mmCIF file of C-alpha atoms in Angstrom:
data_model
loop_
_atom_site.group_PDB
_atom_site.id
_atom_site.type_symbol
_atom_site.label_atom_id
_atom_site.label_comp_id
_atom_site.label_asym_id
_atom_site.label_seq_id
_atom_site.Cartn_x
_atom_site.Cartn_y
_atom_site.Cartn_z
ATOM 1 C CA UNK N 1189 4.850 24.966 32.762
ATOM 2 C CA UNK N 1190 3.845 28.682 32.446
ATOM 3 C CA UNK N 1191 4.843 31.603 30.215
ATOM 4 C CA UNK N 1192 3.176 34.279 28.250
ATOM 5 C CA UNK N 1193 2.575 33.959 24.763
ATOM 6 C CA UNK N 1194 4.337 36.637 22.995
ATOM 7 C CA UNK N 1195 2.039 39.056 21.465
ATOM 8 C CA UNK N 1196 3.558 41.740 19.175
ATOM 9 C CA UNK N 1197 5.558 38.541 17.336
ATOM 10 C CA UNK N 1198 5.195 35.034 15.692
ATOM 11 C CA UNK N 1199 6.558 32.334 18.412
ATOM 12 C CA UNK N 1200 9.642 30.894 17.331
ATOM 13 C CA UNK N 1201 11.947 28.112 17.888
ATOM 14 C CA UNK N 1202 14.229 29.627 21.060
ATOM 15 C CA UNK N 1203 10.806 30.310 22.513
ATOM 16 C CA UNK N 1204 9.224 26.937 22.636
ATOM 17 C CA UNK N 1205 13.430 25.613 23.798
ATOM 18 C CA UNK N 1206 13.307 28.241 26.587
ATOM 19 C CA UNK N 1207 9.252 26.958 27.761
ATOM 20 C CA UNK N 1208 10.467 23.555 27.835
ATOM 21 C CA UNK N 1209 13.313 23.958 29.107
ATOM 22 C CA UNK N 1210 15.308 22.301 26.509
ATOM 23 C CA UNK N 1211 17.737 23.401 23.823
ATOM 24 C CA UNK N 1212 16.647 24.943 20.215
ATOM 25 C CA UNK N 1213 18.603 22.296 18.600
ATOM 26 C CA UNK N 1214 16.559 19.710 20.712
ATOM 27 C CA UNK N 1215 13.300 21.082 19.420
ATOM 28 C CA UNK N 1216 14.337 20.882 15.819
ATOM 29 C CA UNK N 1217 15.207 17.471 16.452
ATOM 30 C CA UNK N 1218 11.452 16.624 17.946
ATOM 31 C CA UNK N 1219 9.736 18.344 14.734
ATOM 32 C CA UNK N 1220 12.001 16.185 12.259
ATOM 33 C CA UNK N 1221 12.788 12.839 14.028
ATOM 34 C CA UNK N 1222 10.651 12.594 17.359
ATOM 35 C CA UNK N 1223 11.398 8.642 17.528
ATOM 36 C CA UNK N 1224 14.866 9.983 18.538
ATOM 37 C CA UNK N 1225 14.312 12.021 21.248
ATOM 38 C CA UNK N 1226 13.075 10.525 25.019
ATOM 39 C CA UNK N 1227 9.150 10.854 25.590
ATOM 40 C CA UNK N 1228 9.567 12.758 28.589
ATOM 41 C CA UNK N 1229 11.643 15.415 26.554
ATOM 42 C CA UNK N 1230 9.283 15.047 23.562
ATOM 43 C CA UNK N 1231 6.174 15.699 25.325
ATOM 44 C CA UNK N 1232 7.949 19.276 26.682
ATOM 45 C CA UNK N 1233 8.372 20.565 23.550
ATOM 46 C CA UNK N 1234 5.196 19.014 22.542
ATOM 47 C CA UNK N 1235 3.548 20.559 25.187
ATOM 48 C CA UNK N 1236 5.361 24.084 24.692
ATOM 49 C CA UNK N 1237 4.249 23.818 21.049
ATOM 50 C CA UNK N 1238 1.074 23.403 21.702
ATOM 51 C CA UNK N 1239 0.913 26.207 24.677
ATOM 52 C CA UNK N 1240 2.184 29.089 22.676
ATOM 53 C CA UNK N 1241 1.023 27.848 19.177
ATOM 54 C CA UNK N 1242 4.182 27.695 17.560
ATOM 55 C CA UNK N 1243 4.423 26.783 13.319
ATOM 56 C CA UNK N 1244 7.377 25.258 12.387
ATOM 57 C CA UNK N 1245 9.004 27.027 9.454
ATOM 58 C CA UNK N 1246 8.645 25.900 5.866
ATOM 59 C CA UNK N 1247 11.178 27.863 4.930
ATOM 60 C CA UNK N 1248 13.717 27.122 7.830
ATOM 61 C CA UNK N 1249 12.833 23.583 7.361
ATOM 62 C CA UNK N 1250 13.581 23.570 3.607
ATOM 63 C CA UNK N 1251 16.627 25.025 3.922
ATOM 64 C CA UNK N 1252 17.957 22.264 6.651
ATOM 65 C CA UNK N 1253 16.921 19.539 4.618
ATOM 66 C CA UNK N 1254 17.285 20.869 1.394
ATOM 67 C CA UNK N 1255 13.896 19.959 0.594
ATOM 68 C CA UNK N 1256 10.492 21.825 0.245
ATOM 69 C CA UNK N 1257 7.971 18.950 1.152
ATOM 70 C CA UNK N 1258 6.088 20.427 -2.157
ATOM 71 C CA UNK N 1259 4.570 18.575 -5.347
ATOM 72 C CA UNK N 1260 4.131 21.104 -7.946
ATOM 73 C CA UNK N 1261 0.492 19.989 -9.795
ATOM 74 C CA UNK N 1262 -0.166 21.223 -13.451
ATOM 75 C CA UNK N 1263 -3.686 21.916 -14.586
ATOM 76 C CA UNK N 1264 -5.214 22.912 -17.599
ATOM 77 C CA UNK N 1265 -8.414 23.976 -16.037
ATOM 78 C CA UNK N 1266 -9.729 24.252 -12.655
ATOM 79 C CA UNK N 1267 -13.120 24.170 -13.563
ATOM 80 C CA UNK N 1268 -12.792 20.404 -14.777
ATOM 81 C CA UNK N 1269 -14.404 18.433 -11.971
ATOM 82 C CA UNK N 1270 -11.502 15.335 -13.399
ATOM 83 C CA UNK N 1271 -8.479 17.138 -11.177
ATOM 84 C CA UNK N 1272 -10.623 17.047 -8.028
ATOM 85 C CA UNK N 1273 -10.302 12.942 -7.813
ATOM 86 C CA UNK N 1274 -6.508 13.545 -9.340
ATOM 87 C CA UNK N 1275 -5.539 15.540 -6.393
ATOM 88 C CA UNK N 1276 -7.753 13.885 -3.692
ATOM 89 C CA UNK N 1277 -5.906 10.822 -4.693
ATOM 90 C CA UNK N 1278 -2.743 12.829 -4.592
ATOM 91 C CA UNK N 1279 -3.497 13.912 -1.018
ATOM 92 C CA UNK N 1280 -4.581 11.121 0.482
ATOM 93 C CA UNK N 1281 -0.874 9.489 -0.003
ATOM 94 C CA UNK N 1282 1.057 12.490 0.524
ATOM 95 C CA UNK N 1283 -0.586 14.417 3.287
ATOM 96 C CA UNK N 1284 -0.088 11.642 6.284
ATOM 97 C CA UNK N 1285 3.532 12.372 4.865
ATOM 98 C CA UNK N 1286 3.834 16.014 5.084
ATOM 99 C CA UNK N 1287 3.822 17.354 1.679
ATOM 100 C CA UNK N 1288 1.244 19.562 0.309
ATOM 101 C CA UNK N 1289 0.273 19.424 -3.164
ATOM 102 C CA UNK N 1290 0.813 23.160 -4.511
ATOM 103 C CA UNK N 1291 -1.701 23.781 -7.809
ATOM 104 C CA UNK N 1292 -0.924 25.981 -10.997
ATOM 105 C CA UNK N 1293 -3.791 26.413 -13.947
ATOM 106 C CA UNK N 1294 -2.194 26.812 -17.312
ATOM 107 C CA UNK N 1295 -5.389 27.636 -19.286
ATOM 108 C CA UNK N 1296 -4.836 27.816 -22.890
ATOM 109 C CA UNK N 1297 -2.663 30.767 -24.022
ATOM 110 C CA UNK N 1298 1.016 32.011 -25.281
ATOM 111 C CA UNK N 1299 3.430 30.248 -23.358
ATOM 112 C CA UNK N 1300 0.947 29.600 -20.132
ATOM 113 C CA UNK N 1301 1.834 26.134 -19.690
ATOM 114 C CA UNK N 1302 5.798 26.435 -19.975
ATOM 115 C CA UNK N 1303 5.303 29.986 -17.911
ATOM 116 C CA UNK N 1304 3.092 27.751 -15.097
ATOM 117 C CA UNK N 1305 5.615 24.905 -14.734
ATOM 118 C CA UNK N 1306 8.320 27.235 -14.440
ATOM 119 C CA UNK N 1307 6.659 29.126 -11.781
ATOM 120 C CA UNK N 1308 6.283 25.828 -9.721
ATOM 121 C CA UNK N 1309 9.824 25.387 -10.141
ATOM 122 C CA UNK N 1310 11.143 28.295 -9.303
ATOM 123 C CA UNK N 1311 9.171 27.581 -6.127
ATOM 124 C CA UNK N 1312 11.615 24.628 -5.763
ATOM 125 C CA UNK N 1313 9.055 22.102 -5.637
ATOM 126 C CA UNK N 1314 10.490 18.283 -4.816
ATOM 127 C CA UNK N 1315 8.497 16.799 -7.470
ATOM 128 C CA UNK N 1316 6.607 18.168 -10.405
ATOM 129 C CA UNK N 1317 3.498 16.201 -11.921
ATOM 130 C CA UNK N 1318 1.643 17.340 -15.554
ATOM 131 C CA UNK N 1319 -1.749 17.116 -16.072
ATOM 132 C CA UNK N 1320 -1.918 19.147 -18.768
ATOM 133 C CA UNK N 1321 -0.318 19.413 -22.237
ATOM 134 C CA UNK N 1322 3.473 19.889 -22.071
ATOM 135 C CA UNK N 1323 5.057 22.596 -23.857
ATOM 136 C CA UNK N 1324 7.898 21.753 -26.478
ATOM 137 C CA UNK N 1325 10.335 22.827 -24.071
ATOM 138 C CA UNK N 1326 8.723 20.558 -21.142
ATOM 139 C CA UNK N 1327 9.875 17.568 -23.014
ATOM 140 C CA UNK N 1328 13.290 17.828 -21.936
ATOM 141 C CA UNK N 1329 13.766 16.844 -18.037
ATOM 142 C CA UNK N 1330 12.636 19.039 -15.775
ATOM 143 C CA UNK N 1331 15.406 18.324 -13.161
ATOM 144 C CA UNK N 1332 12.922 17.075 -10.617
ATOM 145 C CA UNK N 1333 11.304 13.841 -10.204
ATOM 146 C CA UNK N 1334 8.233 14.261 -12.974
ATOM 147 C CA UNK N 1335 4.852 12.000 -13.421
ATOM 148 C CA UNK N 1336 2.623 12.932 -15.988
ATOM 149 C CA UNK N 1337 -1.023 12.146 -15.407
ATOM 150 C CA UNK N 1338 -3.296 10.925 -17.929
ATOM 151 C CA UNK N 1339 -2.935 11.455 -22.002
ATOM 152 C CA UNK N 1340 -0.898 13.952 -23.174
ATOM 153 C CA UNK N 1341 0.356 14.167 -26.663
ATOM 154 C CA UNK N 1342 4.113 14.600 -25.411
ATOM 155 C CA UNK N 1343 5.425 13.084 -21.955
ATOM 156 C CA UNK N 1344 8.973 14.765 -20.871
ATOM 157 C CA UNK N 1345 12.188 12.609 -21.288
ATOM 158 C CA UNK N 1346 12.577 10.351 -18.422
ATOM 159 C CA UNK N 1347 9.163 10.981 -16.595
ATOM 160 C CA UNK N 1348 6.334 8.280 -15.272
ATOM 161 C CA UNK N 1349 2.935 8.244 -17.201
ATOM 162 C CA UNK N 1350 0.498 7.245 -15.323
ATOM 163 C CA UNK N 1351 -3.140 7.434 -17.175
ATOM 164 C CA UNK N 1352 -6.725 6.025 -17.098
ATOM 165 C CA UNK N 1353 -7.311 3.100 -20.146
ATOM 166 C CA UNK N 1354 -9.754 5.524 -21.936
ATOM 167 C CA UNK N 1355 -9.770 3.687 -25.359
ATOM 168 C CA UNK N 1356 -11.054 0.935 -22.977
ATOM 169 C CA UNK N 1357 -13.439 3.354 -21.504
ATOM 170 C CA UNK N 1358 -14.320 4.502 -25.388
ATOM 171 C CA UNK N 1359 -14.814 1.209 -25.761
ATOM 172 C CA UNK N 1360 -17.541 0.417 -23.226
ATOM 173 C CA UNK N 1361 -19.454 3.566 -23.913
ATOM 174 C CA UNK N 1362 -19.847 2.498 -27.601
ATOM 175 C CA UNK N 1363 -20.589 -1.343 -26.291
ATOM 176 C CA UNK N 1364 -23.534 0.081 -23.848
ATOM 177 C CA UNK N 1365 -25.289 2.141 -26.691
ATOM 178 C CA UNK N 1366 -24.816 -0.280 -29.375
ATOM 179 C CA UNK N 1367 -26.244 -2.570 -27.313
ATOM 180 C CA UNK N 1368 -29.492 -0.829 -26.479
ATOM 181 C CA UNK N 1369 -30.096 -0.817 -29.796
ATOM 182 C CA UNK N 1370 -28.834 2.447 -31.179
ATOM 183 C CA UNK N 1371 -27.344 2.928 -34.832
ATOM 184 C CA UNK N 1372 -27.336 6.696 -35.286
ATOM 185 C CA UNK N 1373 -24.656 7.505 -32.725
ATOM 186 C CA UNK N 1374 -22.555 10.969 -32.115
ATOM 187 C CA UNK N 1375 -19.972 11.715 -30.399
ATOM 188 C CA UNK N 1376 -18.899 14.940 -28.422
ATOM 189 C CA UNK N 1377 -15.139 15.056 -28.806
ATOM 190 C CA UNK N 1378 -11.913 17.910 -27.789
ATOM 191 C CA UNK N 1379 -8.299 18.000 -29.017
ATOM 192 C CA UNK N 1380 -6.890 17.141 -25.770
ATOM 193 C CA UNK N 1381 -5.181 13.668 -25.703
ATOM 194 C CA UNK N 1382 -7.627 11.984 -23.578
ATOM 195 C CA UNK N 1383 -10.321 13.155 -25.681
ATOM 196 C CA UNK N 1384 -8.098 11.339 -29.049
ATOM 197 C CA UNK N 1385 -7.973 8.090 -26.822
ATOM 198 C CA UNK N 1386 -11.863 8.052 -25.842
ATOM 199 C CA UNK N 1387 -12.357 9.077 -29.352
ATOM 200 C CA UNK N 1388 -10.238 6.345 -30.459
ATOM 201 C CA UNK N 1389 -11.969 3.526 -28.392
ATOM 202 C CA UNK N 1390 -14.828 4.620 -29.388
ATOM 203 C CA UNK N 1391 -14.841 4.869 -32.676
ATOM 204 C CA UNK N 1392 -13.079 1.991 -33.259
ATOM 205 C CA UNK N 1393 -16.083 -0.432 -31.521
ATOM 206 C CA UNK N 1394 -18.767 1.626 -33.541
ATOM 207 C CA UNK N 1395 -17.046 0.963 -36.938
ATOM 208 C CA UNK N 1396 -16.627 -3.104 -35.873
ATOM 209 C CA UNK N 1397 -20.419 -2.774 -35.508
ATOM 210 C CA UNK N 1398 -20.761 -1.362 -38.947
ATOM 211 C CA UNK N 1399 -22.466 1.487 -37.767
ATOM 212 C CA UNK N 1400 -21.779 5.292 -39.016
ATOM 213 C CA UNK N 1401 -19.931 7.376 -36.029
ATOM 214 C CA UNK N 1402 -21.064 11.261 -35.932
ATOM 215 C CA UNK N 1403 -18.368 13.187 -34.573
ATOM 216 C CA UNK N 1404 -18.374 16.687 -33.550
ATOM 217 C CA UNK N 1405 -15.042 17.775 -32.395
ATOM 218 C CA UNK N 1406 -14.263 21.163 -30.292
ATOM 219 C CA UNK N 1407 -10.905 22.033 -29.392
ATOM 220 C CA UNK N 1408 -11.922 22.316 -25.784
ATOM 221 C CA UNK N 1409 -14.086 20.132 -23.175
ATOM 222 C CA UNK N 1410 -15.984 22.573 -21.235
ATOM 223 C CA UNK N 1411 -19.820 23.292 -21.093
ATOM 224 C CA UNK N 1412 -19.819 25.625 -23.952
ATOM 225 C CA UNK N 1413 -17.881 23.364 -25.985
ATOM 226 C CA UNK N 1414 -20.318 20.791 -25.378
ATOM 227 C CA UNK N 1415 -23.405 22.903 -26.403
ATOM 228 C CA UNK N 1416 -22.056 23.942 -29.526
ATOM 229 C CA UNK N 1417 -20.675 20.795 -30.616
ATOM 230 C CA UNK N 1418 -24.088 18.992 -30.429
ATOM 231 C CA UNK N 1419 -25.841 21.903 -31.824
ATOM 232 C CA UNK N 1420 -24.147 21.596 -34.601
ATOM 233 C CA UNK N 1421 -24.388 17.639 -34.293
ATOM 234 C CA UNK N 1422 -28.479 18.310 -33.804
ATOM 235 C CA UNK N 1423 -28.939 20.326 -36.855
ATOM 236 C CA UNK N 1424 -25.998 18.169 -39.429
ATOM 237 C CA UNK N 1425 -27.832 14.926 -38.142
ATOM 238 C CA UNK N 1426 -31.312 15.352 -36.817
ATOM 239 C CA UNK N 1427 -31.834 11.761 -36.784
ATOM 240 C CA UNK N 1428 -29.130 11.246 -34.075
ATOM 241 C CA UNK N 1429 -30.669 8.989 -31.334
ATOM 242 C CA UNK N 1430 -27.746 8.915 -28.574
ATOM 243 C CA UNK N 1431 -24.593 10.988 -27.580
ATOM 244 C CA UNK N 1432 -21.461 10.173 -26.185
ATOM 245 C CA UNK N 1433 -19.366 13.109 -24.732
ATOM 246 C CA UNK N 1434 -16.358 13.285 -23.752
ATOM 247 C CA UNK N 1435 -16.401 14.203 -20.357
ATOM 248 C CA UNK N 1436 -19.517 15.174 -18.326
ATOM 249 C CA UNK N 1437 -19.246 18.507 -18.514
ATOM 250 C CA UNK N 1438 -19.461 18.464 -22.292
ATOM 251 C CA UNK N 1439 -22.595 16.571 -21.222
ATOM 252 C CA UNK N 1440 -23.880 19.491 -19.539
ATOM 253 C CA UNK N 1441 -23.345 21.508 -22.368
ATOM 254 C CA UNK N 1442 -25.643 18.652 -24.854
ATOM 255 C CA UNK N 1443 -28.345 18.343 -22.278
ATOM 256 C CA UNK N 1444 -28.911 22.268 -23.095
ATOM 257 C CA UNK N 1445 -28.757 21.814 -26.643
ATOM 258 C CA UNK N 1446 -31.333 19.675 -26.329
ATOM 259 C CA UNK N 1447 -33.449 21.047 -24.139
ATOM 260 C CA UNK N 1448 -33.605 24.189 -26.210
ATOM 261 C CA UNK N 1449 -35.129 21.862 -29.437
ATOM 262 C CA UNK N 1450 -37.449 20.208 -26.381
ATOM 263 C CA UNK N 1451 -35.728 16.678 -26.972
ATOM 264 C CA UNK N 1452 -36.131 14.719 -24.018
ATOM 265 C CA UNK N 1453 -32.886 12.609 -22.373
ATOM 266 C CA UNK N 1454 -33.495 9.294 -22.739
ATOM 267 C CA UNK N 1455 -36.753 9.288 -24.361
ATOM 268 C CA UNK N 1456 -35.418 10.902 -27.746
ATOM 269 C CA UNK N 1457 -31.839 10.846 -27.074
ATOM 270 C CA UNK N 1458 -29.408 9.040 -24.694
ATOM 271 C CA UNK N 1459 -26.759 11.067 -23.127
ATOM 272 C CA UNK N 1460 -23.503 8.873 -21.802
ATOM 273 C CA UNK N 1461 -20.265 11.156 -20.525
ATOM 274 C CA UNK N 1462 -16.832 10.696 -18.959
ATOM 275 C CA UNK N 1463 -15.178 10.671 -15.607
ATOM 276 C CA UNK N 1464 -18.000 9.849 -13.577
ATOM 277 C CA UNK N 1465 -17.584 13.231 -12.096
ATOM 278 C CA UNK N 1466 -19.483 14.604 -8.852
ATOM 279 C CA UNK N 1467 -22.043 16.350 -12.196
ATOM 280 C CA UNK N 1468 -22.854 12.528 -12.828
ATOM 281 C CA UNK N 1469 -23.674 11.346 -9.675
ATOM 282 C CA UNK N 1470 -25.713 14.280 -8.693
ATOM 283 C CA UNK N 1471 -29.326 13.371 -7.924
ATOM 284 C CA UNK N 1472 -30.792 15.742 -10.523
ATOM 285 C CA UNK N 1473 -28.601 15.205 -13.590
ATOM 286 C CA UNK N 1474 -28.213 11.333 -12.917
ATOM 287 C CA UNK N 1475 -26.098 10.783 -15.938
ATOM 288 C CA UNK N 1476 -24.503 7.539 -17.379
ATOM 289 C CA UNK N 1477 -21.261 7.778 -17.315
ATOM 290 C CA UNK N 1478 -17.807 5.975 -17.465
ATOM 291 C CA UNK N 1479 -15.765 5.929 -14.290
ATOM 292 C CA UNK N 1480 -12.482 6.121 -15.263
ATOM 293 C CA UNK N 1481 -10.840 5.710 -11.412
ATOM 294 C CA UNK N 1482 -9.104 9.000 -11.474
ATOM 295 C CA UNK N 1483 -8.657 8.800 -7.730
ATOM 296 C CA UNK N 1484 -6.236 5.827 -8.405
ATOM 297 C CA UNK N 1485 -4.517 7.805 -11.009
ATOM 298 C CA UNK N 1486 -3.820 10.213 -8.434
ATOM 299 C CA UNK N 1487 -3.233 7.324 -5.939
ATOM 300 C CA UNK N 1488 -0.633 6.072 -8.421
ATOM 301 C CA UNK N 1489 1.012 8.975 -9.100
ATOM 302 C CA UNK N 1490 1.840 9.824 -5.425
ATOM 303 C CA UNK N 1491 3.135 6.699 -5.357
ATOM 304 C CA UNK N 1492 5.254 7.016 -7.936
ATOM 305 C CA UNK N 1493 6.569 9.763 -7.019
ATOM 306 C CA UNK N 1494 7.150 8.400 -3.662
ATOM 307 C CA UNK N 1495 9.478 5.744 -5.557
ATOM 308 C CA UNK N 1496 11.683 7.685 -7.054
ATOM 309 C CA UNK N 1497 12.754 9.971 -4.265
ATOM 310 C CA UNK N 1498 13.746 6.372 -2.794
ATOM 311 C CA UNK N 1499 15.579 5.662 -6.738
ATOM 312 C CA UNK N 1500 15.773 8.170 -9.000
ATOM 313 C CA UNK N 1501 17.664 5.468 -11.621
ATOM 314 C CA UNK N 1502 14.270 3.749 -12.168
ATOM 315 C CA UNK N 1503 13.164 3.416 -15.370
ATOM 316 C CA UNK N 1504 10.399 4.872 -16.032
ATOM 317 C CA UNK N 1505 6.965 3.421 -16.200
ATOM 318 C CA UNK N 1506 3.725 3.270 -18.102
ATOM 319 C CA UNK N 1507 0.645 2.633 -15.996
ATOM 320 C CA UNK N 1508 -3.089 2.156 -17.064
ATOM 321 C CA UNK N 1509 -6.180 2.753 -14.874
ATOM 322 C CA UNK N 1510 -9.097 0.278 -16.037
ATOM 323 C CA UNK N 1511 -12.306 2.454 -16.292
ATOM 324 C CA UNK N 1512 -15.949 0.853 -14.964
ATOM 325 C CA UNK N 1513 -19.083 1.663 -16.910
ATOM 326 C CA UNK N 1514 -21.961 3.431 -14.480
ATOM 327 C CA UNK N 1515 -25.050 2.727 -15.910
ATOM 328 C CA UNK N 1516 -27.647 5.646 -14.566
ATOM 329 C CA UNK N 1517 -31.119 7.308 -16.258
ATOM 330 C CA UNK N 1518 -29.550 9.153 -18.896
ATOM 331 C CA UNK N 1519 -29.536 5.699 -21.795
ATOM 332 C CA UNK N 1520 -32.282 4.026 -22.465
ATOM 333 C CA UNK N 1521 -32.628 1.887 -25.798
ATOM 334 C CA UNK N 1522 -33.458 3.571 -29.287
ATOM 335 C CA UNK N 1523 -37.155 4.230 -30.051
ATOM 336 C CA UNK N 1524 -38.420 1.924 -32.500
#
C-alpha cells in the first residue's frame, strides 16, 4: 500500500476508501462498528488510517448518529481543586467509551450559570451534568439526560443527584477535634450547599458535645474567603484553639491568617479542611483533611448517565458518597 498524503488539505473519508481499496461507506462502517466488518478489510482501512493520518469527523459523525459523544460539565469555579477528582472520575468511565467531557465555568454573576448551561446545550451535548448552583430556570428539565453532582440547593425536575455524605463528613471533623480535646472550636463556612451540609454535620456533633461552635461564614470558598473569615474569627474569638474549614482551600486562606498573628498550626491552633484535595496531600502543607471520595462521585455520575441513555424512564435516584477522615500534621490536641 502506497500513496501520497495530501498536503494542501485535511485527509478525508474517500481518501482513506480509495488507499484501501475499499468503499467510503465501508470505512464508515470500520470507525462505528469494526466487529462487523472482516479483519482482513478492517486492517486496510486501519492501515490507510493510520498511513495518511486521517480524523474521523465529529461533526459528520454526529450528524449520522444523531449524537455528539459530548457530556456538557457545569462548574462554578475552576480554581477549586474538588472538580479535578469530579471529572477524573468522569473520564475514566467515559473516555474508553468515546465521549469527551466538554467543561463550562459559571463563576458567580447575572445570569452566568443559566447563560453557561445554555451554551453547553446549544452545543448539543448528549448529557448535561451540574456541579454548580442551578438557576431558577434550570429546575425545569433540561431535555437531556441531567445528573447533578454534589449539594445544590435546587436539583432540576427529573435529574439524578449524586453527592458526597458531607454532614457525615461534618460529622467526623467535629468527632476528631472534640476528641483531641478541643472546646473552643470555629468553623470556616460558604453559602454553597455543600458548605450548609458540612456546616450542618458539623455543628450538629459540636452542640451534642455541649460545646460552643464559632462560625464564620463567607459567601464563597476560595483562599481569600478563607483568610478573611478566620481573621475575623481570630480577632471575635482569640481564644479559638482549632479550625475547621470548609474545603482546603479555605484552609489555605486560615493558615495565612495565622501566620500573619505568628500562631503556629498545630501547636496553637489545629487546622482540619475538606476534600482531601491534591493542597492536602502536598508534602509541605500536610493538612488533615476529610476525603470525601469525589472521584466516585464522578465515577457515579458517568455511570449514571450511562444508565439512562440505556432507559431514560428511570426514576431518578439519590446517591451518597461516604467520606474517610485523613488524619495528617495539621491537629494535634488542645494545649492545656
Amino acid at each position: 500500500m502506497s500513496a501520497t498524503r495530501p498536503k494542501t488539505r485535511r485527509p478525508t473519508i474517500y481518501d482513506v476508501a480509495k488507499l484501501a481499496g475499499v468503499s467510503p461507506s465501508l470505512v464508515s462502517l470500520v470507525l462505528q462498528s469494526p466487529a462487523r466488518v472482516s479483519d482482513k478489510r478492517r486492517e486496510a482501512v486501519q492501515a490507510a488510517i493510520s498511513e495518511l493520518g486521517y480524523r474521523p469527523s465529529r461533526a459528520a459523525t454526529t450528524l449520522a448518529s444523531n449524537r455528539t459523544k459530548s457530556i456538557g460539565l457545569l462548574i462554578d469555579d475552576y480554581r477549586n481543586p474538588w472538580f479535578v477528582d469530579l471529572l477524573r472520575g468522569m473520564e475514566a468511565v467515559l473516555s474508553d467509551l468515546g465521549y469527551h467531557v466538554m467543561l463550562a465555568d459559571s463563576r458567580p454573576g447575572a445570569n452566568r450559570v443559566k447563560d453557561a448551561a445554555d451554551g453547553l446545550l446549544a452545543l448539543h451535548v448528549d448529557a448535561l451534568v451540574i456541579a454548580a448552583e442551578p438557576s431558577e430556570s434550570m429546575l425545569a428539565e433540561s431535555g437531556v439526560p441531567t445528573v447533578v453532582a454534589g449539594w445544590r440547593k435546587g436539583v432540576p425536575a427529573g435529574a439524578d443527584l449524586i453527592t458526597n455524605d458531607d454532614d457525615g463528613g461534618g460529622g467526623m471533623a467535629a468527632e476528631h477535634l472534640l476528641g483531641l480535646g478541643h472546646t473552643r472550636i470555629g468553623h470556616l463556612s460558604g453559602s454553597d450547599g455543600a458548605s450548609a451540609h458540612r456546616r450542618e454535620g458539623f455543628r450538629r456533633r459540636i452542640e451534642e458535645a455541649g460545646v460552643e461552635l464559632l462560625i464564620a461564614e463567607s459567601k464563597g470558598t476560595s483562599e481569600e474567603d478563607g483568610y478573611a473569615s478566620a481573621c475575623w474569627l481570630l480577632e471575635k474569638h482569640p481564644d479559638t484553639t482549632a479550625i475547621f474549614a470548609a474545603n482546603d482551600t479555605m484552609a489555605l486562606g486560615a493558615f495565612a491568617a495565622l501566620k500573619a498573628r505568628g500562631l503556629k498550626v498545630p501547636s496553637d491552633i489545629s487546622v482540619i479542611g475538606y476534600d482531601n484535595s491534591p493542597l492536602a496531600k502536598s508534602k509541605y502543607l500536610d493538612i488533615t483533611s476529610v476525603d470525601n471520595r469525589s472521584d466516585l462521585v464522578g465515577i457515579d455520575v458517568a455511570n449514571s448517565l450511562l444508565a439512562r441513555f440505556e432507559n431514560p424512564a428511570i426514576e431518578p435516584q439519590r446517591t451518597l458518597i461516604e467520606p474517610v477522615l485523613v488524619v495528617r500534621s495539621t491537629t494535634a490536641r488542645a494545649a492545656c
